[in-house]
Amino acid sequence: MRQEKCDRRHFKRMQFPPFDNEEPPLDYGDNILDVDPLEAIQLNLNEEEDSPIFEWFYDHRPLVDTPSVSGEAYRFWSLDLPVMTNLYRIGCTLLSDHTDSNASYLFDKQSFFTVVTRTTDTEHKGNLILIYSIFSKVVHAINKVT
């Protein structure tokens, strides 16, 4: 084996990079930097149907200066029913039609409170409870409407 390696009859040194076809790599500055980004996807909102959210839906920080939001932290929301129903209707397009028993795992009360009780960080636990309470209020309000 040593003699074969010395003679190099059946052994060849590997050349790096393998599969090199003598093409230089793409340069970021030449090929990608000058390309304009694609236009953002936006829903076409109907001014009559979506009137509760039409004015502020695409704002950078919507409802900051209104009583609906408590300050700039966005920690607490107090939205009225027409706004919540519009947001729910628009948000339903993001939901899957596939019904999976594990899909609602986080919003199953028993499973959710099991997670909350096992969480040791008190701030994290408070955030989990807040998220669940907001979600359950929205679902409850929408179920009343429909």
XYZ file of N, CA and C in Angstrom:
438
model
N 0.828 -1.184 0.000
C 0.000 0.000 0.000
C 0.876 1.253 0.000
N 1.916 1.224 0.833
C 2.813 2.373 0.868
C 3.499 2.567 -0.467
N 3.894 1.463 -1.044
C 4.577 1.544 -2.338
C 3.632 2.083 -3.415
N 2.369 1.632 -3.393
C 1.377 2.120 -4.355
C 1.162 3.622 -4.199
N 1.073 4.067 -2.962
C 0.892 5.491 -2.733
C 2.083 6.278 -3.254
N 3.249 5.733 -3.055
C 4.440 6.427 -3.563
C 4.451 6.454 -5.083
N 4.062 5.351 -5.695
C 4.083 5.285 -7.156
C 2.900 6.043 -7.773
N 1.826 6.192 -7.065
C 0.617 6.897 -7.491
C 0.005 6.324 -8.759
N -0.006 5.008 -8.850
C -0.643 4.398 -10.017
C -2.158 4.376 -9.854
N -2.628 3.952 -8.685
C -4.068 3.812 -8.454
C -4.625 4.888 -7.524
N -3.791 5.737 -7.044
C -4.234 6.793 -6.142
C -3.998 8.138 -6.798
N -5.018 8.957 -6.754
C -4.877 10.319 -7.260
C -5.196 11.291 -6.138
N -4.505 12.356 -6.120
C -4.827 13.390 -5.150
C -6.139 14.049 -5.551
N -6.943 14.308 -4.559
C -8.223 14.940 -4.837
C -8.007 16.430 -5.046
N -8.693 16.978 -6.036
C -8.576 18.398 -6.307
C -9.790 19.115 -5.724
N -9.504 20.174 -5.020
C -10.587 20.949 -4.424
C -10.732 22.268 -5.141
N -11.885 22.786 -5.332
C -13.183 22.192 -5.042
C -13.539 21.144 -6.075
N -14.189 20.061 -5.659
C -14.596 19.044 -6.624
C -15.670 19.612 -7.553
N -15.786 19.067 -8.717
C -16.737 19.480 -9.755
C -16.522 20.934 -10.172
N -15.320 21.380 -10.086
C -15.029 22.746 -10.487
C -15.062 22.829 -11.999
N -15.893 23.684 -12.524
C -15.983 23.806 -13.970
C -15.387 25.127 -14.429
N -14.454 25.633 -13.642
C -13.707 26.836 -13.987
C -14.587 28.081 -14.049
N -15.788 28.030 -13.484
C -16.660 29.203 -13.468
C -16.473 29.948 -12.158
N -16.312 31.255 -12.225
C -16.166 31.996 -10.967
C -17.505 32.064 -10.228
N -17.482 32.176 -8.915
C -18.748 32.286 -8.174
C -19.446 33.603 -8.490
N -20.755 33.620 -8.280
C -21.528 34.834 -8.533
C -21.133 35.923 -7.540
N -20.998 37.114 -8.038
C -20.649 38.238 -7.193
C -21.929 38.938 -6.738
N -22.056 39.150 -5.446
C -23.260 39.773 -4.888
C -23.462 41.178 -5.448
N -22.403 41.951 -5.507
C -22.512 43.329 -5.970
C -22.912 43.445 -7.421
N -22.456 42.514 -8.255
C -22.752 42.590 -9.686
C -24.123 42.027 -10.039
N -24.547 40.979 -9.364
C -25.738 40.254 -9.791
C -26.986 40.501 -8.950
N -26.843 40.702 -7.669
C -28.012 40.742 -6.795
C -28.288 42.139 -6.257
N -27.258 42.912 -6.039
C -27.412 44.207 -5.395
C -28.267 45.177 -6.200
N -28.176 45.138 -7.519
C -28.902 46.088 -8.363
C -30.334 45.665 -8.678
N -30.738 44.475 -8.268
C -32.083 43.987 -8.572
C -33.079 44.643 -7.616
N -34.126 45.226 -8.177
C -35.154 45.852 -7.348
C -36.002 44.780 -6.676
N -36.381 44.982 -5.399
C -37.235 43.992 -4.730
C -38.628 43.987 -5.344
N -39.296 42.859 -5.201
C -40.652 42.741 -5.717
C -41.605 43.609 -4.902
N -42.721 43.938 -5.507
C -43.720 44.755 -4.831
C -44.390 43.937 -3.726
N -44.692 44.596 -2.622
C -45.299 43.913 -1.483
C -46.712 43.447 -1.827
N -47.091 42.324 -1.254
C -48.435 41.795 -1.467
C -49.379 42.521 -0.513
N -50.466 43.056 -1.048
C -51.458 43.736 -0.226
C -52.850 43.285 -0.635
N -53.698 43.145 0.364
C -55.093 42.816 0.093
C -55.801 44.053 -0.441
N -56.712 43.848 -1.352
C -57.550 44.946 -1.817
C -58.743 45.042 -0.875
N -58.694 46.011 0.016
C -59.767 46.164 0.989
C -60.932 46.922 0.368
N -62.122 46.464 0.663
C -63.337 47.128 0.210
C -63.665 48.247 1.203
N -63.850 49.457 0.694
C -64.042 50.608 1.581
C -65.318 50.500 2.408
N -66.347 49.881 1.865
C -67.598 49.739 2.615
C -67.550 48.546 3.562
N -67.123 47.414 3.040
C -67.130 46.181 3.828
C -66.086 46.213 4.947
N -64.935 46.791 4.666
C -63.841 46.830 5.634
C -63.683 48.211 6.264
N -64.763 48.940 6.395
C -64.680 50.317 6.898
C -64.074 50.435 8.302
N -64.285 49.465 9.234
C -63.674 49.635 10.561
C -62.144 49.582 10.553
N -61.555 48.918 9.566
C -60.096 48.783 9.551
C -59.458 49.424 8.327
N -60.264 49.996 7.447
C -59.768 50.479 6.157
C -58.699 51.563 6.300
N -58.875 52.481 7.227
C -57.966 53.622 7.336
C -56.620 53.267 7.954
N -56.555 52.306 8.862
C -55.320 52.064 9.595
C -54.703 50.687 9.366
N -55.296 49.850 8.537
C -54.836 48.460 8.428
C -53.384 48.356 7.960
N -52.959 49.191 7.036
C -51.593 49.118 6.515
C -50.665 50.165 7.126
N -51.054 50.802 8.203
C -50.167 51.743 8.885
C -49.028 50.994 9.557
N -47.920 51.713 9.773
C -46.754 51.088 10.411
C -47.048 50.733 11.866
N -47.611 51.654 12.611
C -47.992 51.395 14.001
C -49.442 51.829 14.174
N -50.369 50.959 13.797
C -51.782 51.356 13.810
C -52.325 51.534 15.226
N -53.232 52.451 15.333
C -53.998 52.707 16.559
C -53.153 53.106 17.766
N -51.961 53.666 17.550
C -51.109 54.033 18.680
C -51.729 55.157 19.494
N -52.255 56.163 18.839
C -52.782 57.333 19.538
C -54.280 57.239 19.815
N -54.807 56.055 19.857
C -56.232 55.883 20.119
C -56.424 55.156 21.447
N -57.610 55.215 22.013
C -57.847 54.481 23.261
C -57.903 52.960 23.071
N -57.864 52.495 21.833
C -57.921 51.051 21.582
C -56.656 50.335 22.020
N -55.536 51.057 22.071
C -54.248 50.458 22.426
C -53.696 51.214 23.623
N -53.119 50.471 24.566
C -52.562 51.119 25.754
C -51.113 51.519 25.492
N -50.899 52.692 24.948
C -49.548 53.198 24.722
C -48.885 52.568 23.519
N -47.568 52.770 23.452
C -46.818 52.270 22.306
C -46.314 50.847 22.514
N -46.552 50.275 23.671
C -46.057 48.927 23.949
C -46.891 47.849 23.265
N -48.116 48.169 22.876
C -49.013 47.203 22.232
C -49.264 45.978 23.111
N -49.238 46.148 24.411
C -49.451 44.996 25.281
C -50.924 44.675 25.446
N -51.773 45.696 25.473
C -53.201 45.473 25.677
C -53.989 46.143 24.564
N -54.973 45.415 24.070
C -55.837 45.920 23.002
C -57.261 45.927 23.515
N -58.011 46.908 23.095
C -59.431 46.962 23.405
C -60.159 47.310 22.111
N -60.399 46.300 21.311
C -61.015 46.504 19.997
C -62.505 46.211 20.074
N -63.283 46.983 19.345
C -64.720 46.734 19.336
C -65.045 45.575 18.388
N -66.267 45.127 18.449
C -66.675 43.919 17.732
C -66.540 44.012 16.213
N -66.941 45.103 15.551
C -66.775 45.159 14.087
C -65.311 45.054 13.649
N -64.407 45.650 14.423
C -62.981 45.567 14.089
C -62.502 44.130 14.229
N -62.884 43.465 15.326
C -62.452 42.081 15.535
C -63.010 41.148 14.465
N -64.262 41.353 14.062
C -64.827 40.472 13.033
C -64.144 40.677 11.694
N -63.807 41.928 11.364
C -63.081 42.177 10.118
C -61.695 41.553 10.152
N -60.988 41.712 11.262
C -59.655 41.116 11.377
C -59.729 39.593 11.320
N -60.752 39.032 11.940
C -60.919 37.580 11.902
C -61.214 37.101 10.482
N -62.076 37.829 9.774
C -62.417 37.443 8.403
C -61.188 37.504 7.497
N -60.402 38.552 7.645
C -59.186 38.670 6.835
C -58.162 37.622 7.257
N -58.067 37.357 8.555
C -57.102 36.382 9.053
C -57.453 34.949 8.709
N -58.724 34.670 8.443
C -59.130 33.299 8.103
C -58.511 32.823 6.795
N -58.124 33.743 5.930
C -57.472 33.329 4.681
C -56.105 32.720 4.953
N -55.525 33.016 6.106
C -54.227 32.452 6.463
C -54.349 31.079 7.108
N -55.546 30.745 7.576
C -55.745 29.464 8.243
C -55.892 28.343 7.226
N -55.482 27.176 7.618
C -55.568 26.016 6.739
C -56.950 25.377 6.840
N -57.391 24.782 5.737
C -58.650 24.041 5.747
C -58.461 22.641 6.314
N -57.221 22.231 6.451
C -56.900 20.900 6.955
C -57.191 20.843 8.454
N -58.059 19.939 8.841
C -58.381 19.808 10.257
C -57.503 18.729 10.867
N -56.694 19.149 11.783
C -55.777 18.248 12.459
C -56.039 18.371 13.959
N -56.059 17.253 14.645
C -56.351 17.311 16.077
C -55.266 18.059 16.845
N -54.046 18.086 16.325
C -52.966 18.790 17.003
C -52.909 20.267 16.637
N -53.689 20.691 15.654
C -53.623 22.081 15.202
C -54.087 23.043 16.280
N -55.044 22.642 17.081
C -55.552 23.531 18.122
C -54.960 23.190 19.485
N -53.794 22.562 19.501
C -53.196 22.113 20.755
C -52.962 23.272 21.723
N -52.452 24.403 21.219
C -52.164 25.523 22.110
C -53.430 26.167 22.657
N -54.538 26.020 21.950
C -55.741 26.696 22.379
C -56.736 25.735 23.016
N -56.301 24.529 23.299
C -57.081 23.600 24.091
C -56.837 23.983 25.554
N -57.899 24.306 26.300
C -57.726 24.862 27.646
C -56.878 23.972 28.547
N -57.181 22.687 28.570
C -56.476 21.795 29.474
C -54.990 21.745 29.140
N -54.668 21.612 27.853
C -53.267 21.561 27.441
C -52.575 22.888 27.703
N -53.277 23.979 27.444
C -52.677 25.294 27.628
C -52.358 25.546 29.094
N -53.286 25.237 29.981
C -53.032 25.491 31.389
C -52.007 24.518 31.963
N -51.839 23.349 31.348
C -50.753 22.460 31.745
C -49.416 23.122 31.449
N -49.310 23.756 30.276
C -48.080 24.466 29.915
C -47.849 25.628 30.870
N -48.901 26.371 31.188
C -48.760 27.537 32.059
C -48.322 27.117 33.455
N -48.897 26.042 33.982
C -48.542 25.637 35.341
C -47.127 25.077 35.420
N -46.624 24.532 34.326
C -45.258 24.001 34.341
C -44.208 25.065 34.036
N -44.641 26.242 33.611
C -43.706 27.322 33.322
C -43.256 27.947 34.628
N -41.938 28.115 34.784
C -41.412 28.659 36.033
C -41.217 30.168 35.977
N -40.975 30.717 34.806
C -40.752 32.155 34.661
C -42.088 32.884 34.797
N -42.213 33.753 35.799
C -43.504 34.397 36.066
C -43.906 35.366 34.965
N -42.938 36.087 34.374
C -43.292 37.014 33.293
C -43.786 36.241 32.078
N -43.111 35.132 31.767
C -43.524 34.296 30.636
C -44.908 33.708 30.898
N -45.151 33.294 32.129
C -46.453 32.731 32.486
C -47.552 33.777 32.311
N -47.282 35.011 32.723
C -48.258 36.085 32.557
C -48.550 36.363 31.100
N -47.516 36.325 30.253
C -47.714 36.545 28.818
C -48.549 35.435 28.206
N -48.319 34.195 28.623
C -49.101 33.074 28.098
C -50.577 33.222 28.464
N -50.832 33.606 29.695
C -52.219 33.777 30.127
C -52.871 34.928 29.368
N -52.130 36.011 29.153
C -52.656 37.155 28.407
C -52.999 36.758 26.975
N -52.108 36.023 26.322
C -52.355 35.582 24.941
C -53.605 34.713 24.884
N -53.719 33.788 25.815
C -54.880 32.906 25.807
C -56.164 33.680 26.070
N -56.118 34.643 26.986
C -57.347 35.387 27.296
C -57.781 36.239 26.113
N -56.827 36.863 25.413
C -57.179 37.656 24.229
C -57.779 36.759 23.163
N -57.134 35.626 22.908
C -57.630 34.723 21.872
C -59.015 34.199 22.217
N -59.229 33.820 23.471
C -60.538 33.268 23.838
C -61.627 34.335 23.765
N -61.291 35.605 24.079
C -62.280 36.678 23.951
C -62.659 36.904 22.495
N -61.674 36.887 21.621
C -61.954 37.089 20.195
C -62.823 35.962 19.666
N -62.476 34.718 19.988
C -63.259 33.572 19.514
C -64.667 33.618 20.090
N -64.792 33.978 21.360
C -66.114 34.060 21.990
C -66.962 35.145 21.331
N -66.365 36.302 21.057
C -67.107 37.398 20.424
C -67.534 37.026 19.010
N -66.680 36.335 18.295
C -67.006 35.948 16.917
C -68.079 34.870 16.910
N -68.025 33.962 17.860
C -69.059 32.931 17.935
C -70.421 33.540 18.259
N -70.438 34.642 18.999
C -71.701 35.319 19.275
C -72.282 35.924 18.010
N -71.410 36.462 17.155
C -71.864 37.122 15.931
C -72.374 36.106 14.930
N -71.667 34.991 14.781
C -72.038 34.002 13.750
C -73.044 33.016 14.244
